[in-house]
PDB file of C-alpha atoms in Angstrom:
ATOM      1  CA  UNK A   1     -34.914  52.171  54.238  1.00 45.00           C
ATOM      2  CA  UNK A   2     -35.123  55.534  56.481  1.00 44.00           C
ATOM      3  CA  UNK A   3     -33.632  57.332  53.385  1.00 48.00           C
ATOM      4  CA  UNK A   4     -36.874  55.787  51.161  1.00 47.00           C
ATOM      5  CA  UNK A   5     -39.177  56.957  53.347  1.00 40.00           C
ATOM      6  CA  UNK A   6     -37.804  60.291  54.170  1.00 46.00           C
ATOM      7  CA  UNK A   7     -38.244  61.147  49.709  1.00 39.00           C
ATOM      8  CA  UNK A   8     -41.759  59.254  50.167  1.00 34.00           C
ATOM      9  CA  UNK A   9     -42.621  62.022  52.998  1.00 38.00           C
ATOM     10  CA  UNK A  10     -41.058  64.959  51.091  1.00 33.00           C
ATOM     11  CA  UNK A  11     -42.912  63.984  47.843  1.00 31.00           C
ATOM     12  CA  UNK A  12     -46.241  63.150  50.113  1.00 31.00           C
ATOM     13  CA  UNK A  13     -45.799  66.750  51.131  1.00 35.00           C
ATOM     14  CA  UNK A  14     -45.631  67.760  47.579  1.00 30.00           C
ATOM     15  CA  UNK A  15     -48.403  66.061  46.482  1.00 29.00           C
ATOM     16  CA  UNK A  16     -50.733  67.418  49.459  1.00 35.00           C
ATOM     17  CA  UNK A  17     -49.591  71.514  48.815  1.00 38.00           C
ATOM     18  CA  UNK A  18     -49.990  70.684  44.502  1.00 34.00           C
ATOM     19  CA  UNK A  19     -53.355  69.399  45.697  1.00 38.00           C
ATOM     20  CA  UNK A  20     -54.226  72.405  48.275  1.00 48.00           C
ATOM     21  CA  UNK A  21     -52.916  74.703  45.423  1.00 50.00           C
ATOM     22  CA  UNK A  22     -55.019  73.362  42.449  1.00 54.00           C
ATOM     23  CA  UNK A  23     -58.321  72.918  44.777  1.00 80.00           C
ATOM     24  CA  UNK A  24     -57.872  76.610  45.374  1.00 83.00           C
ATOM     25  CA  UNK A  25     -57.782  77.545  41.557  1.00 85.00           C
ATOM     26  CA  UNK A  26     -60.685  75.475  41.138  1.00 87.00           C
ATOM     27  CA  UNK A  27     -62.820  77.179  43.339  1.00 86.00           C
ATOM     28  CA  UNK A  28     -61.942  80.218  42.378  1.00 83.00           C
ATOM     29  CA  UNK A  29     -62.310  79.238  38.528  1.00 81.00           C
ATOM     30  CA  UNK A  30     -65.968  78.074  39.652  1.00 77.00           C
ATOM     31  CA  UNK A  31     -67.153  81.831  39.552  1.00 75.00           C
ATOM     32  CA  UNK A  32     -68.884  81.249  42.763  1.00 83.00           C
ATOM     33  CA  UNK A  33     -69.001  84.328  44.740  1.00 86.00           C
ATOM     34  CA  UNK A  34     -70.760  82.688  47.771  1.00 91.00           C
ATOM     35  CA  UNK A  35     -68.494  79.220  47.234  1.00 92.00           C
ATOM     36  CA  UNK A  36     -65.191  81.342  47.099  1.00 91.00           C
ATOM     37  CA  UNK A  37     -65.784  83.410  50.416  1.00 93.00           C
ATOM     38  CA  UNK A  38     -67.376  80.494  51.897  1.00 93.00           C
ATOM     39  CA  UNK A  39     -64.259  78.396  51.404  1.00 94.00           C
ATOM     40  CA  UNK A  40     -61.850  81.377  52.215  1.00 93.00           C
ATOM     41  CA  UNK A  41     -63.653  81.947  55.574  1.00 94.00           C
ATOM     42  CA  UNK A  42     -62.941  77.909  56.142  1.00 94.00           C
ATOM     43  CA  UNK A  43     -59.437  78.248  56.025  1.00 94.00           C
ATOM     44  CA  UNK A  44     -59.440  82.163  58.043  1.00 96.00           C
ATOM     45  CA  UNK A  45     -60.855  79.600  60.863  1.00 95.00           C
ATOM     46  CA  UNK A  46     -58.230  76.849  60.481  1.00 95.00           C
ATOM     47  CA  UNK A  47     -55.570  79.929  60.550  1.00 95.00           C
ATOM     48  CA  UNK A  48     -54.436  78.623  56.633  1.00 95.00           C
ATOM     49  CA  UNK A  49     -53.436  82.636  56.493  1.00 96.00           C
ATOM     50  CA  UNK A  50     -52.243  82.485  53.115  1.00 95.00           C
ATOM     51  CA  UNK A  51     -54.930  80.795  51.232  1.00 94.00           C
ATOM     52  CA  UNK A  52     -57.417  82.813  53.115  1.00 95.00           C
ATOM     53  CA  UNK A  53     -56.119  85.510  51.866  1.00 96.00           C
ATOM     54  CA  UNK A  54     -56.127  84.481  48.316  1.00 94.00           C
ATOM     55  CA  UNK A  55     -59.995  83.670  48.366  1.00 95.00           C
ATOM     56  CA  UNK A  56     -60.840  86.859  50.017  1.00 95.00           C
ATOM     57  CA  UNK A  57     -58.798  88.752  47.883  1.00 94.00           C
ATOM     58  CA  UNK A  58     -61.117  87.132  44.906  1.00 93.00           C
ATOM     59  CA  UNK A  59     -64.143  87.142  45.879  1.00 92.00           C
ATOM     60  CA  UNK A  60     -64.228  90.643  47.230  1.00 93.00           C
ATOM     61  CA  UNK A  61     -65.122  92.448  44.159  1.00 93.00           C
ATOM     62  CA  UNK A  62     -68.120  90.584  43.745  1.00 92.00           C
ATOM     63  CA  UNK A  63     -69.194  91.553  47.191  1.00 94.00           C
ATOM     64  CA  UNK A  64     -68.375  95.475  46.585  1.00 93.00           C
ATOM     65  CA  UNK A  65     -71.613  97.683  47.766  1.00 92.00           C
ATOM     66  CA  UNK A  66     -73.318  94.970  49.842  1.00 93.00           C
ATOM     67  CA  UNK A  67     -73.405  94.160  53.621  1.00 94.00           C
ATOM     68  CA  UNK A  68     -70.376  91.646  53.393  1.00 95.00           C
ATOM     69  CA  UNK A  69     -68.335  94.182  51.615  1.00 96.00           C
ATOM     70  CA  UNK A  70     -66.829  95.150  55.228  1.00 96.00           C
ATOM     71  CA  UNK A  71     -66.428  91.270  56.767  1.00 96.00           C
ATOM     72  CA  UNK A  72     -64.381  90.550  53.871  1.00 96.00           C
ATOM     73  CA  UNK A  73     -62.053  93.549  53.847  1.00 97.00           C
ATOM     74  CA  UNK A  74     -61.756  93.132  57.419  1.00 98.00           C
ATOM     75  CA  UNK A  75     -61.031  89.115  57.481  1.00 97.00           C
ATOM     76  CA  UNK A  76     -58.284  89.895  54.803  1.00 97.00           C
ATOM     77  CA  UNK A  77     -56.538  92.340  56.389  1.00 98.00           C
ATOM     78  CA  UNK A  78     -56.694  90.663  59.779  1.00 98.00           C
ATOM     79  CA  UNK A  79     -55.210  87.826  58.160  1.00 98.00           C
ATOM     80  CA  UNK A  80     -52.920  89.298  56.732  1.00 98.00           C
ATOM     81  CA  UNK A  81     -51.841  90.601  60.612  1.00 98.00           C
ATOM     82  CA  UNK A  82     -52.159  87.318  61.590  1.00 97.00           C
ATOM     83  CA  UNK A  83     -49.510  85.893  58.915  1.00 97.00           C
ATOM     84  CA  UNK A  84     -47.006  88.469  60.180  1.00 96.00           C
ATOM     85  CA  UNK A  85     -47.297  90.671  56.995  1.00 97.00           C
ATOM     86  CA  UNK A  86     -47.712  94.222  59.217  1.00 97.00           C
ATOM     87  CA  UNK A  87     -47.006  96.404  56.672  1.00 97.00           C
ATOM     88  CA  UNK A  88     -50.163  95.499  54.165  1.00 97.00           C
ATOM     89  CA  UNK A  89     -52.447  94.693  57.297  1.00 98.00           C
ATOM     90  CA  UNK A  90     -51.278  98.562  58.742  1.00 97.00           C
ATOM     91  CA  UNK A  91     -52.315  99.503  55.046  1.00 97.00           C
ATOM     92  CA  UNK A  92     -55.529  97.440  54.591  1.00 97.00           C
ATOM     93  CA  UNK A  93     -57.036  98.597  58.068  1.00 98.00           C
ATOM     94  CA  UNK A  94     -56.288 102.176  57.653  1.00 97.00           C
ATOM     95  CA  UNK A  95     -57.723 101.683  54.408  1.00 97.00           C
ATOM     96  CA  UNK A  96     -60.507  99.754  56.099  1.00 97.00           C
ATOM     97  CA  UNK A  97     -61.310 102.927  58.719  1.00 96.00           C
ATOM     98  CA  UNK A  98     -61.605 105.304  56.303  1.00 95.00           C
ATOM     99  CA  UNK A  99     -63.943 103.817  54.383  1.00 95.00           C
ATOM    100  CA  UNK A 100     -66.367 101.489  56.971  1.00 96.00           C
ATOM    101  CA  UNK A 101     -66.706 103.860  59.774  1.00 93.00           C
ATOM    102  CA  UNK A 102     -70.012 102.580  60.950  1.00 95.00           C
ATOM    103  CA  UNK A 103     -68.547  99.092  60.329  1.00 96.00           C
ATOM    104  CA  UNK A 104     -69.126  96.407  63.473  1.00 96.00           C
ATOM    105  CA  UNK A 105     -65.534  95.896  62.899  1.00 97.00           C
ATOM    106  CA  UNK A 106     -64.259  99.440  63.078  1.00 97.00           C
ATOM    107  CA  UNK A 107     -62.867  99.290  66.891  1.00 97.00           C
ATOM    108  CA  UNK A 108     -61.065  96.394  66.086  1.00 97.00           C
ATOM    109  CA  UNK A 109     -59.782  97.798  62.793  1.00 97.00           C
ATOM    110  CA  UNK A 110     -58.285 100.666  64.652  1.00 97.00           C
ATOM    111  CA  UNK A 111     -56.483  98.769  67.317  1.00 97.00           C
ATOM    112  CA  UNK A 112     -55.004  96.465  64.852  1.00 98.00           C
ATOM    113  CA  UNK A 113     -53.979  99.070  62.721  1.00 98.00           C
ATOM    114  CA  UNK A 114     -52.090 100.763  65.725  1.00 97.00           C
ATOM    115  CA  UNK A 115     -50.668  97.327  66.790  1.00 97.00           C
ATOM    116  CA  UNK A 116     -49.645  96.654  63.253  1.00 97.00           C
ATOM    117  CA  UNK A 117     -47.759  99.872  62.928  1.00 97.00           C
ATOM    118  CA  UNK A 118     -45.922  99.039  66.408  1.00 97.00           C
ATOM    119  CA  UNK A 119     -45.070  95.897  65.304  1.00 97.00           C
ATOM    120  CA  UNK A 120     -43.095  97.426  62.211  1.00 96.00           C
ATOM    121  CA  UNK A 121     -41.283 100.029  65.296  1.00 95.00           C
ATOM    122  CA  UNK A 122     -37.656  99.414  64.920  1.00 93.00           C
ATOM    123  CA  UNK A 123     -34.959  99.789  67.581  1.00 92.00           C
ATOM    124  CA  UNK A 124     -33.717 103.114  68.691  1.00 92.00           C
ATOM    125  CA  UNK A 125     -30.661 103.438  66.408  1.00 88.00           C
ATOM    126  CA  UNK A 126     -32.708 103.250  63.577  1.00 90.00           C
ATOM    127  CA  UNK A 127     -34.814 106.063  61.652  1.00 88.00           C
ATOM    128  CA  UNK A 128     -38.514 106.547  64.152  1.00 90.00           C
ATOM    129  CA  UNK A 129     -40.513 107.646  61.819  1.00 90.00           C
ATOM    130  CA  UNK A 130     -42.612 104.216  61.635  1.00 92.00           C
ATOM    131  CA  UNK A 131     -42.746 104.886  65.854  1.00 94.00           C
ATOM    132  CA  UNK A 132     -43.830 108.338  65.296  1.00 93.00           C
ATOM    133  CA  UNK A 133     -47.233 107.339  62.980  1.00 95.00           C
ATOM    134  CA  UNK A 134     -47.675 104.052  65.841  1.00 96.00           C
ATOM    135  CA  UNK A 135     -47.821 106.586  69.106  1.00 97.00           C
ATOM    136  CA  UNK A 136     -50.378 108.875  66.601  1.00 96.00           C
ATOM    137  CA  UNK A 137     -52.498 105.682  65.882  1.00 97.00           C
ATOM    138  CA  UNK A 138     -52.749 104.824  69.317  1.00 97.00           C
ATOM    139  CA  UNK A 139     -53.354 108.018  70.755  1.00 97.00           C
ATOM    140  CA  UNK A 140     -56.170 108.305  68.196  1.00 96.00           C
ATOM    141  CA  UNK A 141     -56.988 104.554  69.325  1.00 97.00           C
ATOM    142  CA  UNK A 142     -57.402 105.882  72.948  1.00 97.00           C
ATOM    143  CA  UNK A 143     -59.087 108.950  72.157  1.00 96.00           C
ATOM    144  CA  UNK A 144     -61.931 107.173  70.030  1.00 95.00           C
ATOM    145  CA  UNK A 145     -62.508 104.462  72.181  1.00 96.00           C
ATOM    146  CA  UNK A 146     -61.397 105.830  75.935  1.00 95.00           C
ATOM    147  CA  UNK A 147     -63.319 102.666  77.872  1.00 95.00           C
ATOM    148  CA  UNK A 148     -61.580 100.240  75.727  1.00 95.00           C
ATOM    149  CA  UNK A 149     -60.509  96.594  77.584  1.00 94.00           C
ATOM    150  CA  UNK A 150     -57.631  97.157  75.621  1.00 94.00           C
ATOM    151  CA  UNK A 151     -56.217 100.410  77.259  1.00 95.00           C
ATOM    152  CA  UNK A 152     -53.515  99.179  79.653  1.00 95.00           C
ATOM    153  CA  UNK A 153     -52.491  97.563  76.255  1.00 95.00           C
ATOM    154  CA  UNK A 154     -52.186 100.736  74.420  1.00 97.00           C
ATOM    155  CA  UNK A 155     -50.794 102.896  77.819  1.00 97.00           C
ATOM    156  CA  UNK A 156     -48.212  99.762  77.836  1.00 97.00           C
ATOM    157  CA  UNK A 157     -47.127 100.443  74.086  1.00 97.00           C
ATOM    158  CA  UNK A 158     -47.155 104.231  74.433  1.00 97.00           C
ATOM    159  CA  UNK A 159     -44.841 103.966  76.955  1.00 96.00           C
ATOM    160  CA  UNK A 160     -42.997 101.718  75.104  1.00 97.00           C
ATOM    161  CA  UNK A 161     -42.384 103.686  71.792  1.00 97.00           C
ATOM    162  CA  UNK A 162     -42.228 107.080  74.101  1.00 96.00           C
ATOM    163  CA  UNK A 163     -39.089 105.390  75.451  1.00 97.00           C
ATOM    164  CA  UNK A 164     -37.574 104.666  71.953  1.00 96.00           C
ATOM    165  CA  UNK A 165     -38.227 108.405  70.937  1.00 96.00           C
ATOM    166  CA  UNK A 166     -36.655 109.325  73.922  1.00 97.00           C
ATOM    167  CA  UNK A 167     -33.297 107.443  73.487  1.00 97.00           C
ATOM    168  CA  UNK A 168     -32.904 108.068  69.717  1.00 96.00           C
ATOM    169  CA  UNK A 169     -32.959 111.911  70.358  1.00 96.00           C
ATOM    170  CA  UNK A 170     -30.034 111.433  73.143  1.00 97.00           C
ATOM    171  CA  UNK A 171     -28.272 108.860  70.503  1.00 97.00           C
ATOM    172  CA  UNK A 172     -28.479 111.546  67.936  1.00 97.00           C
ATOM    173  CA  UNK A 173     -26.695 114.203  70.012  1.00 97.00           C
ATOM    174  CA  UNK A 174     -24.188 111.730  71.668  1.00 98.00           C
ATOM    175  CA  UNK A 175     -22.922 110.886  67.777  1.00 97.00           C
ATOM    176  CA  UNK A 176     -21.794 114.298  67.803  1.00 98.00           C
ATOM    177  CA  UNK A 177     -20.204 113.982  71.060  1.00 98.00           C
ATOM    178  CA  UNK A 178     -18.103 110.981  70.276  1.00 97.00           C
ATOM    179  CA  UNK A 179     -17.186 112.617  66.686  1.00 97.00           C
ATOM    180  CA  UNK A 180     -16.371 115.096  69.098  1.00 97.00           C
ATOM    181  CA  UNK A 181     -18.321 117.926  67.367  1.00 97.00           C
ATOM    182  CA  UNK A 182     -18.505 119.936  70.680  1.00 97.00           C
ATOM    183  CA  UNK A 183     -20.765 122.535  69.770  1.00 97.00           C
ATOM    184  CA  UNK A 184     -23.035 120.240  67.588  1.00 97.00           C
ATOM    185  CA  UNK A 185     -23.291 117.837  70.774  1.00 98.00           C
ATOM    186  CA  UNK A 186     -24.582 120.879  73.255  1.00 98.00           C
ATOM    187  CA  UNK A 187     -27.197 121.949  70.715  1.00 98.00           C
ATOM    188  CA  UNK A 188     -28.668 118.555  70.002  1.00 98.00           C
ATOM    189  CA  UNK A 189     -28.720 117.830  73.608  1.00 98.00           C
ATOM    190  CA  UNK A 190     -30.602 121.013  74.624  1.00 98.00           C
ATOM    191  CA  UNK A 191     -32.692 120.379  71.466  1.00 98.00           C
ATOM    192  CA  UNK A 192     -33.659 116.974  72.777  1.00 97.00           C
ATOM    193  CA  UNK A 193     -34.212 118.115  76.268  1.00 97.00           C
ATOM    194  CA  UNK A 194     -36.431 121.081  74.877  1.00 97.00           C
ATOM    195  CA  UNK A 195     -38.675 118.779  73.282  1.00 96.00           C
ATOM    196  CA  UNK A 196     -38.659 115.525  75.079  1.00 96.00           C
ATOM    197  CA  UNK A 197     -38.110 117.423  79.297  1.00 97.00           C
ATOM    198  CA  UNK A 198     -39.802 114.073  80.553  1.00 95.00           C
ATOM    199  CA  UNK A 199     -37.204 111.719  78.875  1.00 96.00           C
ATOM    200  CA  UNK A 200     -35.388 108.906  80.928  1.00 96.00           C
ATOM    201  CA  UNK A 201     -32.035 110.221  79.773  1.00 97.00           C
ATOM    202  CA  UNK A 202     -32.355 113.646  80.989  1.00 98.00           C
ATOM    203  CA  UNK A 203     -29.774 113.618  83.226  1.00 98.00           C
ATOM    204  CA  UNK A 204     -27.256 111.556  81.047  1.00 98.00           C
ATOM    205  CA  UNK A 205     -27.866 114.798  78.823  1.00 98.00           C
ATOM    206  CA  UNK A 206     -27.190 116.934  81.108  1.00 98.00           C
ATOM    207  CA  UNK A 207     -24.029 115.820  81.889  1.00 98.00           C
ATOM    208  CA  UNK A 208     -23.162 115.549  78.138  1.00 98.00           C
ATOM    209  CA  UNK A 209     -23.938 119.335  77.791  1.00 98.00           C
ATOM    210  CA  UNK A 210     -21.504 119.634  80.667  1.00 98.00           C
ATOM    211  CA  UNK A 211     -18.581 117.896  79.483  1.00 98.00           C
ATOM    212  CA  UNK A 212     -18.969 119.280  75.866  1.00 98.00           C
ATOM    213  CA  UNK A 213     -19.067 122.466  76.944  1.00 97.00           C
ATOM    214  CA  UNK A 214     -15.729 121.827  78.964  1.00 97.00           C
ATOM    215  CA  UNK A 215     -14.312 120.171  75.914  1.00 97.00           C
ATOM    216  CA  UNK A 216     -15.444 122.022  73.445  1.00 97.00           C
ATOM    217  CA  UNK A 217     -13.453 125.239  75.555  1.00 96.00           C
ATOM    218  CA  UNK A 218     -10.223 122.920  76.274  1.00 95.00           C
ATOM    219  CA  UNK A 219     -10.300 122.314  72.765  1.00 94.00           C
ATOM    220  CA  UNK A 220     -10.710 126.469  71.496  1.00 93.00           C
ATOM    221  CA  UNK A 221      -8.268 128.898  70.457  1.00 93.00           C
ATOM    222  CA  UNK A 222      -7.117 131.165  73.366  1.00 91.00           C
ATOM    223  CA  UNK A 223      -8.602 134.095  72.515  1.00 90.00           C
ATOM    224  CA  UNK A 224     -12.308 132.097  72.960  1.00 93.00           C
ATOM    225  CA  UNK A 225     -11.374 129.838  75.507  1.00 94.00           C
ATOM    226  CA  UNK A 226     -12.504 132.001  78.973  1.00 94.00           C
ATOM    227  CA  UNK A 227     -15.959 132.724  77.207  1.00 94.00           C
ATOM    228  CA  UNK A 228     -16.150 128.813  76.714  1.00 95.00           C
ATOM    229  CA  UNK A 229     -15.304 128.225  80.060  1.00 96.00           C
ATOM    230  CA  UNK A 230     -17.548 130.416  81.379  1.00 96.00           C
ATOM    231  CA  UNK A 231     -20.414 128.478  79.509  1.00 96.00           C
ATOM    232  CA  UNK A 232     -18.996 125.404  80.861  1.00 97.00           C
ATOM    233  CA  UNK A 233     -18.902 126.380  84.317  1.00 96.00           C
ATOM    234  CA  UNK A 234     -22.825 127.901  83.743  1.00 97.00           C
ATOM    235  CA  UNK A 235     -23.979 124.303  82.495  1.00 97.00           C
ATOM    236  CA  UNK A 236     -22.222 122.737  85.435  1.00 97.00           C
ATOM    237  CA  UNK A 237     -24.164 125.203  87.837  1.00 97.00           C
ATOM    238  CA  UNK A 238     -27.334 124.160  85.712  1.00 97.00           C
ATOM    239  CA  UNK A 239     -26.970 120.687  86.505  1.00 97.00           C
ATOM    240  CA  UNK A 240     -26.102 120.292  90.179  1.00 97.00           C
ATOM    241  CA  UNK A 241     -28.854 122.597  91.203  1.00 97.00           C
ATOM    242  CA  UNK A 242     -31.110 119.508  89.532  1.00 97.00           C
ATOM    243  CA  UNK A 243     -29.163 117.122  90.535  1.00 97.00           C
ATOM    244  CA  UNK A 244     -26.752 117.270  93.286  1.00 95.00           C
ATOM    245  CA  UNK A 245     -26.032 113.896  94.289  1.00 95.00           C
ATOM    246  CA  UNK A 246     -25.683 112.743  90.317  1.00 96.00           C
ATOM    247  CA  UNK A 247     -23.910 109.427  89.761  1.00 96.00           C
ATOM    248  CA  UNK A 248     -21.834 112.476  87.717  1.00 97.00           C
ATOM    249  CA  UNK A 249     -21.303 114.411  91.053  1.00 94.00           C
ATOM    250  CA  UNK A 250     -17.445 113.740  91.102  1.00 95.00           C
ATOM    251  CA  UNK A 251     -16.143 114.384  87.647  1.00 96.00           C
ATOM    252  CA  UNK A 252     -18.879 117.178  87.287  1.00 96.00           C
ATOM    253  CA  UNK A 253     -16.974 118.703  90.628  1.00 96.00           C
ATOM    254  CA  UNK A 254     -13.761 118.280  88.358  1.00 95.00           C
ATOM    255  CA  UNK A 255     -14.546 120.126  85.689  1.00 96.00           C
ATOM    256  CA  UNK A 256     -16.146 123.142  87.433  1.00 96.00           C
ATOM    257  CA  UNK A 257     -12.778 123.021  89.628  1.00 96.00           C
ATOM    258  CA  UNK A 258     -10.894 123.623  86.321  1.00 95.00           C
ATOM    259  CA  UNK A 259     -13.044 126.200  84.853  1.00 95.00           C
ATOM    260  CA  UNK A 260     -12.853 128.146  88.047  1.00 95.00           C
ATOM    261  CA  UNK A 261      -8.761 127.778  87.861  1.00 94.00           C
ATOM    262  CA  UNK A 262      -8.766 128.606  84.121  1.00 93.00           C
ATOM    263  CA  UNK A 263     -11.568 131.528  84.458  1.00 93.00           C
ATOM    264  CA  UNK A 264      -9.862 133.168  87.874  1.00 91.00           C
ATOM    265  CA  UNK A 265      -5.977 133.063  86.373  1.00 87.00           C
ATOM    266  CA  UNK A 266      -7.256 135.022  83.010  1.00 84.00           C
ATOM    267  CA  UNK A 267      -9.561 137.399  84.588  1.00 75.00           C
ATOM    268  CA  UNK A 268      -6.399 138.632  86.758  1.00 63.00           C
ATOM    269  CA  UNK A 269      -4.227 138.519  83.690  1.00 60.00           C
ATOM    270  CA  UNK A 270      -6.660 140.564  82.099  1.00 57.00           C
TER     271      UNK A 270
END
C-alpha cells in the first residue's frame, strides 16, 4: 500500500511540473507582452527562479526602448543570482551597468555584480584571476557609492579575496621550494613580497628565502658555494632584524651558524 502511494506521489509530481511547464508555453504563445511579464514577475515574487526567468527572458524584447526595459533586465539577472547561476547574473549586471546608468536599479546592479563575481572566487590553490576582476568590482562598488549600508559588506569581502591573493602568491613560490628549485623559490618569494609587503605570510616567506638560500648553497658546486653562503647568511641578517623573536628564531640561528663555519674556513683557505 505505501509502495502505491509513493508512484501515486511521484506521478502527482509529474503531472503538477507537465502542468507548470505547458501553462508557461501558453502564456508565452498568447503574444501578450503585458500578460507574459505580468506572470513572470508572479513567480520572481514566489522565488519560482527558473520560470521567472523564462518569461522575462520573452517578453523583454517587446519591452526594448521603453521605461520597463531596465526592471526587466534587472529582475532577470537578479534571478538568475538568486538561482545560484553567478556566472550569467555577473554577465547580465555588468551588461546591465553599462547600458542603464541612470537606472533606479543601478546601485544594486553593481553590488550584485561584485557579489556575483565573489561568489565564483575559488580557493587559493586554484588560478585568481576570477578574485582579481571581484576585488576590481568592489573597489569600483566602493568608490561609486562610498556611503553605501553595504560597505562593511564589501570591506569584509575585500579582505577576504586580499587574503586569497595573498596565499596563492606564497603557494606559488613554495611549489618551487618543495620541487626544490632553490633559486626559483627565492625569486618568487621576493617577487611576492615585492608586490603583496602587507601579506599575512610575510614572514613564512621570509624564512623560505632563508632556507633556500642555505639550500640552494649546500646544494652548489664548490667553486659557487661561499658566494651562496654569503647570500644565505645576508637573508638570514634580513630577517632577524624584522623579526627577532620568529617562531623561526632557532633553526634560522642554525643556519647562519653554518654559513659563518662554511664562510670563515674558506676565506682562510683562500
Amino acid at each position: 500500500m505505501k509502495q502505491r502511494l509513493s508512484y501515486v506521489a511521484v506521478f502527482a509530481a509529474v503531472i503538477v511540473a507537465f502542468c507548470s511547464c505547458t501553462s508557461i508555453q501558453r502564456i508565452i504563445k498568447s503574444g501578450d507582452a503585458e500578460l507574459i511579464l505580468d506572470r513572470g514577475v508572479l513567480f520572481y515574487n514566489a522565488e519560482k527562479w527558473q520560470k521567472a526567468i523564462a518569461l522575462l527572458e520573452h517578453c523583454q524584447p517587446y519591452f526594448k526602448g521603453t521605461l520597463k526595459e531596465d526592471t526587466i533586465a534587472f529582475y532577470k539577472a537578479r534571478a538568475h543570482f538568486k538561482d545560484g547561476d553567478y556566472m550569467t547574473a555577473s554577465e547580465q549586471f555588468d551588461d546591465f551597468r553599462r547600458s542603464f546608468g541612470r537606472s533606479a536599479f543601478i546601485e544594486d546592479a553593481e553590488a550584485l555584480y561584485a557579489v556575483s563575481l565573489y561568489n565564483m572566487c575559488p580557493v587559493p590553490e586554484r588560478d585568481q584571476t576570477n578574485t582579481a576582476r571581484a576585488i576590481v568590482a568592489i573597489s569600483e562598488f566602493m568608490s561609486h557609492y562610498p556611503e553605501s549600508s553595504q560597505r562593511p559588506l564589501f570591506e569584509d569581502m575585500t579582505k577576504d579575496l586580499t587574503w586569497r591573493m595573498h596565499e596563492k602568491s606564497y603557494l606559488n613560490a613554495y611549489t618551487y621550494y618543495k620541487i626544490e628549485r632553490y633559486n626559483s623559490a627565492i625569486i618568487a618569494f621576493r617577487n611576492a613580497i615585492q608586490k603583496y609587503p602587507d601579506s599575512h605570510r610575510r614572514e613564512d616567506m621570509m624564512y623560505y628565502i632563508v632556507k633556500s638560500s642555505f639550500l640552494f648553497a649546500e646544494n652548489s658546486i664548490v667553486t659557487q658555494q661561499l658566494d651562496r653562503y654569503m647570500a644565505a647568511l645576508d637573508a638570514y641578517y634580513t630577517f632577524v632584524m624584522e623579526f627577532p623573536e620568529s617562531k623561526y628564531k632557532k633553526e634560522m640561528d642554525h643556519v647562519a651558524d653554518v654559513s659563518k663555519r662554511f664562510i670563515e674556513k674558506n676565506k682562510k683557505e683562500e
